[in-house]
Amino acid sequence: MPQLDLSASSIDLTRAICDVPSVSGDERALADLIDEAVGALAHLEVSRDGDTIVARTMLGRAQRVVIAGHIDTVPINGNLPTRDIEIDGQPYLWGRGTVDMKAGVAVQLKLAAELTDPRVDLTWMWYDHEEVDADLNGLTRLARMRPDLFAGDFAILGEPTGAQVEGGCNGNMRAIVRTRGVRAHSARAWIGENAIHRAGAVLERLSEYRPREVAVDGLEYREGLNAVRIHGGIAGNVIPDLCEVEVNYRFAPSLSPIDAEQHVRDVFSGFDVDVVDVAPGARPGLDAPLAREFVAAVGSAPKPKYGWTDVARFSAMGIPAVNYGPGDPQLAHHDEERVPLSQIEDVERGLRSWLTAS
Amino acid sequence: MPQLDLSASSIDLTRAICDVPSVSGDERALADLIDEAVGALAHLEVSRDGDTIVARTMLGRAQRVVIAGHIDTVPINGNLPTRDIEIDGQPYLWGRGTVDMKAGVAVQLKLAAELTDPRVDLTWMWYDHEEVDADLNGLTRLARMRPDLFAGDFAILGEPTGAQVEGGCNGNMRAIVRTRGVRAHSARAWIGENAIHRAGAVLERLSEYRPREVAVDGLEYREGLNAVRIHGGIAGNVIPDLCEVEVNYRFAPSLSPIDAEQHVRDVFSGFDVDVVDVAPGARPGLDAPLAREFVAAVGSAPKPKYGWTDVARFSAMGIPAVNYGPGDPQLAHHDEERVPLSQIEDVERGLRSWLTAS
């Protein structure tokens, strides 16, 4: 395995780390490379837990900023190794992980090596298992094993934002809405009651539902309430007595999980509702002094983040956190995942200018 | 294994053959017993194909009647061995197969042994695999191997009818109604189109559908159109691009499969409809001379049969056929399956009186 050259350009570093596959659960090879490369840097104190690597400056600055990125990707689908492509005259790096989120990690690695004298102390975190069950997430494990490493005044996640600052994130809830009936042989359907037919009213409410836009700390969060799965039926000749609609509610960060559950229960009043999973959102936190300085230095108007990201984890610990990274989030997980080279450089420039400002 | 005593009462014979389990695919032991018992009768010519046994009188009568019953049952669910029970002062035999349809088979076995000089030639058929896929049905196989055995002027199936004559049967069609959409991440649902939400309109049409009652040859057939299964969705965070509703249409025997398909397409106009399975119904055929004589002899006003039965097979061969057997069809497949002893005797008396009338 070649070593990582952290003096290469962030574009070349992106290419290098994308070409080391690291699908969730299989991050070891890439984690070893990162560990070896940052372990060689005298200005960083490096810890490792599983395939999560933390590298810190210990300069005694008044403030500390955490900058984090996950090193795993969703499964490869014929989109590795990376390729250099051009669209409408613009150069892109194409392939799994280029957007979500190895370009962001590459910028972080380059700056971790370069910034020996930043204006704030820095905690770099590169972690595993972000794309799978939250229980497996490297940050979940690290928060349990080494909560001290999360100390900080502000956090930046390198998730793809098109090189814009995206604040906070929506919350995420899944619930099952059930309809019931009475089984019968379908040759004598009038003896039974059809639970699937009753689910029609549930789907009608979803069709008619108009998602809200909710202003939180100056950003407009767009919600969503959707059926993501439906299942019912026993056999081709039986009137079904149960139908289950799984709904996914993406709720504004001003709502608590309890508020969100109440909203779902209100929408489906009269039906049996069972919440199966919830992750609170994160307020944008852009009123924090470091956040305001960061936004000013980067020079872009902050936008809301719709998808759930690990900023919510920092937010829950009381650390204001934003997303800021190269790549179009709509191409994350896409088979045609690709990042404009210019955005990699934009993010590198943005982070460097803020972290080195005096 | 004890032998079957065909001189026992039809009630005792019902008990004996119910206590020999014969779930579809596992009919061998019972078929062997029947084969041995009827093989010993000099007035019958016996053929066997797999676990289907055919026993014929060869008296040279002008007319021949086929009397058939399947010997398999749906799976046992703690309801064997049989028990004698009493409900509201009436004696019942309780247990798997008592209704569907070993009481009917027991009556047939008893009369096959007893009626050495019937007014018409008789073809008794006891067959396997009725409760499963039609391809496995013993009559399907027999029709391919020995079509000559189906020669006849009238057929009686011993399926449970509460000891009434039930004419013909509804047809049976299954179709898939599909809705489509566009996949997207559920955090940005507005980019996609939700196929499950679109299925709401399909379910609404089913909820609002009022099944028809159709008069055929003097009997009123009650139709039914029902969702029997629904399935859609990919993952908890993906807007689904496909939802499939499986509908089951029970259609009056005056409709051809083509008519039935057109009706389903009309009901779901605007949606993608795919017929996956169809079995035509059977007209009651009660205007046939033998059928009229039979109904008169049995002395009950004929009713329509809603469920699909093998009468449709005879009907398709041009042989008028009716259902006539002990037991409430609504208790078929039921864990509390049980037959009133009086109905076993009623059916025995009805068949005997007609077959021995001069």
PDB file of C-alpha atoms in Angstrom, chain A residues 133-327:
ATOM      1  CA  ASP A 133     -26.761   2.214  11.729  1.00  0.00           C
ATOM      2  CA  ALA A 134     -26.055   5.029  14.211  1.00  0.00           C
ATOM      3  CA  ASP A 135     -25.019   2.455  16.830  1.00  0.00           C
ATOM      4  CA  LEU A 136     -21.995   1.592  14.710  1.00  0.00           C
ATOM      5  CA  ASN A 137     -20.942   5.189  14.009  1.00  0.00           C
ATOM      6  CA  GLY A 138     -17.331   5.829  15.048  1.00  0.00           C
ATOM      7  CA  LEU A 139     -18.372   9.041  16.817  1.00  0.00           C
ATOM      8  CA  THR A 140     -20.957   7.160  18.885  1.00  0.00           C
ATOM      9  CA  ARG A 141     -18.233   4.820  20.037  1.00  0.00           C
ATOM     10  CA  LEU A 142     -15.714   7.625  20.589  1.00  0.00           C
ATOM     11  CA  ALA A 143     -18.205   9.657  22.638  1.00  0.00           C
ATOM     12  CA  ARG A 144     -18.547   6.670  24.946  1.00  0.00           C
ATOM     13  CA  MET A 145     -14.829   5.784  25.138  1.00  0.00           C
ATOM     14  CA  ARG A 146     -13.205   9.232  24.953  1.00  0.00           C
ATOM     15  CA  PRO A 147     -15.753  11.995  25.624  1.00  0.00           C
ATOM     16  CA  ASP A 148     -12.852  14.335  26.475  1.00  0.00           C
ATOM     17  CA  LEU A 149     -11.867  14.424  22.798  1.00  0.00           C
ATOM     18  CA  PHE A 150     -15.137  16.223  21.972  1.00  0.00           C
ATOM     19  CA  ALA A 151     -14.174  19.334  23.953  1.00  0.00           C
ATOM     20  CA  GLY A 152     -14.559  22.356  21.675  1.00  0.00           C
ATOM     21  CA  ASP A 153     -16.254  25.698  21.021  1.00  0.00           C
ATOM     22  CA  PHE A 154     -17.365  25.084  17.459  1.00  0.00           C
ATOM     23  CA  ALA A 155     -17.477  22.151  15.042  1.00  0.00           C
ATOM     24  CA  ILE A 156     -17.328  21.885  11.275  1.00  0.00           C
ATOM     25  CA  LEU A 157     -18.471  18.715   9.493  1.00  0.00           C
ATOM     26  CA  GLY A 158     -17.056  18.311   6.012  1.00  0.00           C
ATOM     27  CA  GLU A 159     -20.272  16.828   4.548  1.00  0.00           C
ATOM     28  CA  PRO A 160     -21.007  17.973   0.996  1.00  0.00           C
ATOM     29  CA  THR A 161     -22.704  21.379   0.838  1.00  0.00           C
ATOM     30  CA  GLY A 162     -21.559  22.638  -2.541  1.00  0.00           C
ATOM     31  CA  ALA A 163     -18.841  24.576  -0.676  1.00  0.00           C
ATOM     32  CA  GLN A 164     -21.490  26.641   1.116  1.00  0.00           C
ATOM     33  CA  VAL A 165     -22.082  26.826   4.835  1.00  0.00           C
ATOM     34  CA  GLU A 166     -25.142  24.808   5.807  1.00  0.00           C
ATOM     35  CA  GLY A 167     -26.355  25.217   9.340  1.00  0.00           C
ATOM     36  CA  GLY A 168     -27.954  22.638  11.571  1.00  0.00           C
ATOM     37  CA  CYS A 169     -30.062  19.834  10.181  1.00  0.00           C
ATOM     38  CA  ASN A 170     -33.623  18.550  10.191  1.00  0.00           C
ATOM     39  CA  GLY A 171     -34.643  15.875  12.668  1.00  0.00           C
ATOM     40  CA  ASN A 172     -35.585  12.429  11.422  1.00  0.00           C
ATOM     41  CA  MET A 173     -38.402  10.196  12.660  1.00  0.00           C
ATOM     42  CA  ARG A 174     -39.803   6.919  11.408  1.00  0.00           C
ATOM     43  CA  ALA A 175     -43.198   5.658  12.527  1.00  0.00           C
ATOM     44  CA  ILE A 176     -45.528   2.816  11.590  1.00  0.00           C
ATOM     45  CA  VAL A 177     -49.163   3.667  10.886  1.00  0.00           C
ATOM     46  CA  ARG A 178     -51.297   0.544  11.129  1.00  0.00           C
ATOM     47  CA  THR A 179     -54.756  -0.297   9.885  1.00  0.00           C
ATOM     48  CA  ARG A 180     -56.553  -3.410  10.995  1.00  0.00           C
ATOM     49  CA  GLY A 181     -59.418  -5.495   9.674  1.00  0.00           C
ATOM     50  CA  VAL A 182     -60.854  -8.976   9.885  1.00  0.00           C
ATOM     51  CA  ARG A 183     -59.504 -11.921   7.918  1.00  0.00           C
ATOM     52  CA  ALA A 184     -61.804 -13.873   5.635  1.00  0.00           C
ATOM     53  CA  HIS A 185     -61.631 -15.995   2.530  1.00  0.00           C
ATOM     54  CA  SER A 186     -61.631 -13.648  -0.456  1.00  0.00           C
ATOM     55  CA  ALA A 187     -64.438 -15.679  -2.084  1.00  0.00           C
ATOM     56  CA  ARG A 188     -66.684 -14.376   0.704  1.00  0.00           C
ATOM     57  CA  ALA A 189     -65.039 -10.994   1.265  1.00  0.00           C
ATOM     58  CA  TRP A 190     -68.192  -9.509   2.833  1.00  0.00           C
ATOM     59  CA  ILE A 191     -67.546 -11.540   5.968  1.00  0.00           C
ATOM     60  CA  GLY A 192     -64.173  -9.822   6.520  1.00  0.00           C
ATOM     61  CA  GLU A 193     -62.920  -6.246   6.691  1.00  0.00           C
ATOM     62  CA  ASN A 194     -60.072  -5.258   4.435  1.00  0.00           C
ATOM     63  CA  ALA A 195     -57.166  -3.604   6.271  1.00  0.00           C
ATOM     64  CA  ILE A 196     -55.427  -2.652   3.009  1.00  0.00           C
ATOM     65  CA  HIS A 197     -58.509  -0.777   1.787  1.00  0.00           C
ATOM     66  CA  ARG A 198     -58.487   1.123   5.082  1.00  0.00           C
ATOM     67  CA  ALA A 199     -54.895   2.185   4.464  1.00  0.00           C
ATOM     68  CA  GLY A 200     -56.215   4.196   1.507  1.00  0.00           C
ATOM     69  CA  ALA A 201     -57.208   6.930   3.944  1.00  0.00           C
ATOM     70  CA  VAL A 202     -53.669   6.975   5.386  1.00  0.00           C
ATOM     71  CA  LEU A 203     -52.193   7.407   1.902  1.00  0.00           C
ATOM     72  CA  GLU A 204     -54.747  10.071   1.043  1.00  0.00           C
ATOM     73  CA  ARG A 205     -53.648  12.082   4.079  1.00  0.00           C
ATOM     74  CA  LEU A 206     -50.058  11.776   2.904  1.00  0.00           C
ATOM     75  CA  SER A 207     -50.983  12.835  -0.635  1.00  0.00           C
ATOM     76  CA  GLU A 208     -52.807  15.879   0.672  1.00  0.00           C
ATOM     77  CA  TYR A 209     -50.153  16.795   3.233  1.00  0.00           C
ATOM     78  CA  ARG A 210     -48.333  20.005   2.478  1.00  0.00           C
ATOM     79  CA  PRO A 211     -44.926  20.025   4.190  1.00  0.00           C
ATOM     80  CA  ARG A 212     -44.127  23.058   6.267  1.00  0.00           C
ATOM     81  CA  GLU A 213     -41.239  25.478   5.943  1.00  0.00           C
ATOM     82  CA  VAL A 214     -40.062  26.541   9.374  1.00  0.00           C
ATOM     83  CA  ALA A 215     -37.724  29.440  10.106  1.00  0.00           C
ATOM     84  CA  VAL A 216     -35.113  28.593  12.722  1.00  0.00           C
ATOM     85  CA  ASP A 217     -32.446  31.124  13.688  1.00  0.00           C
ATOM     86  CA  GLY A 218     -32.935  32.851  10.371  1.00  0.00           C
ATOM     87  CA  LEU A 219     -32.802  29.776   8.115  1.00  0.00           C
ATOM     88  CA  GLU A 220     -35.826  28.196   6.417  1.00  0.00           C
ATOM     89  CA  TYR A 221     -36.062  24.453   7.036  1.00  0.00           C
ATOM     90  CA  ARG A 222     -38.174  22.500   4.594  1.00  0.00           C
ATOM     91  CA  GLU A 223     -39.896  19.535   6.200  1.00  0.00           C
ATOM     92  CA  GLY A 224     -41.136  16.315   4.640  1.00  0.00           C
ATOM     93  CA  LEU A 225     -43.595  13.569   5.567  1.00  0.00           C
ATOM     94  CA  ASN A 226     -43.530  10.492   3.373  1.00  0.00           C
ATOM     95  CA  ALA A 227     -44.485   6.873   3.199  1.00  0.00           C
ATOM     96  CA  VAL A 228     -41.236   5.004   2.699  1.00  0.00           C
ATOM     97  CA  ARG A 229     -42.618   1.470   2.908  1.00  0.00           C
ATOM     98  CA  ILE A 230     -46.001  -0.245   2.843  1.00  0.00           C
ATOM     99  CA  HIS A 231     -46.782  -3.850   3.505  1.00  0.00           C
ATOM    100  CA  GLY A 232     -49.944  -5.873   3.924  1.00  0.00           C
ATOM    101  CA  GLY A 233     -51.530  -9.178   2.961  1.00  0.00           C
ATOM    102  CA  ILE A 234     -51.331 -12.863   3.757  1.00  0.00           C
ATOM    103  CA  ALA A 235     -52.160 -14.822   0.619  1.00  0.00           C
ATOM    104  CA  GLY A 236     -53.820 -14.346  -2.742  1.00  0.00           C
ATOM    105  CA  ASN A 237     -57.183 -15.585  -1.424  1.00  0.00           C
ATOM    106  CA  VAL A 238     -57.349 -13.972   2.029  1.00  0.00           C
ATOM    107  CA  ILE A 239     -58.862 -10.622   3.019  1.00  0.00           C
ATOM    108  CA  PRO A 240     -55.983  -9.057   4.981  1.00  0.00           C
ATOM    109  CA  ASP A 241     -56.398  -8.036   8.608  1.00  0.00           C
ATOM    110  CA  LEU A 242     -53.310  -5.801   8.858  1.00  0.00           C
ATOM    111  CA  CYS A 243     -51.590  -3.168   6.760  1.00  0.00           C
ATOM    112  CA  GLU A 244     -48.527  -1.224   7.856  1.00  0.00           C
ATOM    113  CA  VAL A 245     -47.391   2.069   6.374  1.00  0.00           C
ATOM    114  CA  GLU A 246     -43.928   3.207   7.445  1.00  0.00           C
ATOM    115  CA  VAL A 247     -43.680   6.984   7.347  1.00  0.00           C
ATOM    116  CA  ASN A 248     -40.573   9.133   7.527  1.00  0.00           C
ATOM    117  CA  TYR A 249     -40.908  12.613   9.012  1.00  0.00           C
ATOM    118  CA  ARG A 250     -38.078  15.083   8.484  1.00  0.00           C
ATOM    119  CA  PHE A 251     -38.779  17.825  10.984  1.00  0.00           C
ATOM    120  CA  ALA A 252     -37.386  21.315  11.542  1.00  0.00           C
ATOM    121  CA  PRO A 253     -34.749  21.580  14.277  1.00  0.00           C
ATOM    122  CA  SER A 254     -37.016  23.846  16.319  1.00  0.00           C
ATOM    123  CA  LEU A 255     -39.197  20.788  17.041  1.00  0.00           C
ATOM    124  CA  SER A 256     -38.268  18.383  19.799  1.00  0.00           C
ATOM    125  CA  PRO A 257     -38.769  14.672  19.161  1.00  0.00           C
ATOM    126  CA  ILE A 258     -41.885  14.948  21.360  1.00  0.00           C
ATOM    127  CA  ASP A 259     -43.249  17.790  19.212  1.00  0.00           C
ATOM    128  CA  ALA A 260     -42.494  15.777  16.092  1.00  0.00           C
ATOM    129  CA  GLU A 261     -44.278  12.702  17.428  1.00  0.00           C
ATOM    130  CA  GLN A 262     -47.307  14.807  18.314  1.00  0.00           C
ATOM    131  CA  HIS A 263     -47.405  16.208  14.807  1.00  0.00           C
ATOM    132  CA  VAL A 264     -47.324  12.725  13.273  1.00  0.00           C
ATOM    133  CA  ARG A 265     -50.077  11.590  15.651  1.00  0.00           C
ATOM    134  CA  ASP A 266     -52.161  14.624  14.701  1.00  0.00           C
ATOM    135  CA  VAL A 267     -51.757  13.959  10.980  1.00  0.00           C
ATOM    136  CA  PHE A 268     -52.808  10.326  11.441  1.00  0.00           C
ATOM    137  CA  SER A 269     -55.412  10.863  14.132  1.00  0.00           C
ATOM    138  CA  GLY A 270     -57.769   7.929  14.295  1.00  0.00           C
ATOM    139  CA  PHE A 271     -55.025   5.497  13.284  1.00  0.00           C
ATOM    140  CA  ASP A 272     -52.645   3.398  15.325  1.00  0.00           C
ATOM    141  CA  VAL A 273     -49.215   5.137  15.254  1.00  0.00           C
ATOM    142  CA  ASP A 274     -46.009   3.641  16.600  1.00  0.00           C
ATOM    143  CA  VAL A 275     -42.752   5.636  16.533  1.00  0.00           C
ATOM    144  CA  VAL A 276     -39.872   3.274  15.782  1.00  0.00           C
ATOM    145  CA  ASP A 277     -36.891   5.610  15.432  1.00  0.00           C
ATOM    146  CA  VAL A 278     -36.107   9.259  16.046  1.00  0.00           C
ATOM    147  CA  ALA A 279     -33.031  11.471  15.805  1.00  0.00           C
ATOM    148  CA  PRO A 280     -33.434  15.093  16.882  1.00  0.00           C
ATOM    149  CA  GLY A 281     -32.390  17.818  14.488  1.00  0.00           C
ATOM    150  CA  ALA A 282     -29.809  20.504  15.200  1.00  0.00           C
ATOM    151  CA  ARG A 283     -30.442  24.233  15.294  1.00  0.00           C
ATOM    152  CA  PRO A 284     -28.064  26.073  12.991  1.00  0.00           C
ATOM    153  CA  GLY A 285     -26.186  27.655  15.892  1.00  0.00           C
ATOM    154  CA  LEU A 286     -25.032  30.470  13.650  1.00  0.00           C
ATOM    155  CA  ASP A 287     -25.352  33.053  16.398  1.00  0.00           C
ATOM    156  CA  ALA A 288     -22.290  31.632  18.177  1.00  0.00           C
ATOM    157  CA  PRO A 289     -19.345  34.066  17.862  1.00  0.00           C
ATOM    158  CA  LEU A 290     -17.037  31.546  16.201  1.00  0.00           C
ATOM    159  CA  ALA A 291     -19.796  30.554  13.794  1.00  0.00           C
ATOM    160  CA  ARG A 292     -20.361  34.185  12.817  1.00  0.00           C
ATOM    161  CA  GLU A 293     -16.652  34.710  12.236  1.00  0.00           C
ATOM    162  CA  PHE A 294     -16.471  31.531  10.203  1.00  0.00           C
ATOM    163  CA  VAL A 295     -19.405  32.476   7.994  1.00  0.00           C
ATOM    164  CA  ALA A 296     -17.926  35.926   7.437  1.00  0.00           C
ATOM    165  CA  ALA A 297     -14.519  34.500   6.531  1.00  0.00           C
ATOM    166  CA  VAL A 298     -15.945  31.945   4.124  1.00  0.00           C
ATOM    167  CA  GLY A 299     -18.087  34.652   2.575  1.00  0.00           C
ATOM    168  CA  SER A 300     -21.237  32.694   1.720  1.00  0.00           C
ATOM    169  CA  ALA A 301     -24.786  33.194   2.970  1.00  0.00           C
ATOM    170  CA  PRO A 302     -25.542  30.174   5.154  1.00  0.00           C
ATOM    171  CA  LYS A 303     -28.303  27.789   4.081  1.00  0.00           C
ATOM    172  CA  PRO A 304     -30.267  25.148   5.975  1.00  0.00           C
ATOM    173  CA  LYS A 305     -29.163  21.508   5.787  1.00  0.00           C
ATOM    174  CA  TYR A 306     -32.102  19.183   5.116  1.00  0.00           C
ATOM    175  CA  GLY A 307     -30.513  15.800   5.642  1.00  0.00           C
ATOM    176  CA  TRP A 308     -29.535  14.575   9.085  1.00  0.00           C
ATOM    177  CA  THR A 309     -25.797  14.739   9.722  1.00  0.00           C
ATOM    178  CA  ASP A 310     -23.478  14.347  12.672  1.00  0.00           C
ATOM    179  CA  VAL A 311     -23.758  18.105  13.360  1.00  0.00           C
ATOM    180  CA  ALA A 312     -26.773  17.031  15.439  1.00  0.00           C
ATOM    181  CA  ARG A 313     -24.420  15.037  17.667  1.00  0.00           C
ATOM    182  CA  PHE A 314     -22.296  18.122  18.396  1.00  0.00           C
ATOM    183  CA  SER A 315     -25.368  20.281  18.766  1.00  0.00           C
ATOM    184  CA  ALA A 316     -26.692  17.860  21.392  1.00  0.00           C
ATOM    185  CA  MET A 317     -23.382  18.247  23.273  1.00  0.00           C
ATOM    186  CA  GLY A 318     -23.858  22.041  23.250  1.00  0.00           C
ATOM    187  CA  ILE A 319     -21.243  22.649  20.539  1.00  0.00           C
ATOM    188  CA  PRO A 320     -22.438  24.838  17.650  1.00  0.00           C
ATOM    189  CA  ALA A 321     -21.753  22.972  14.437  1.00  0.00           C
ATOM    190  CA  VAL A 322     -22.115  23.534  10.699  1.00  0.00           C
ATOM    191  CA  ASN A 323     -21.654  21.524   7.506  1.00  0.00           C
ATOM    192  CA  TYR A 324     -19.134  22.794   5.002  1.00  0.00           C
ATOM    193  CA  GLY A 325     -17.652  20.661   2.252  1.00  0.00           C
ATOM    194  CA  PRO A 326     -17.194  20.214  -1.495  1.00  0.00           C
ATOM    195  CA  GLY A 327     -19.733  18.415  -3.677  1.00  0.00           C
TER     196      GLY A 327
END
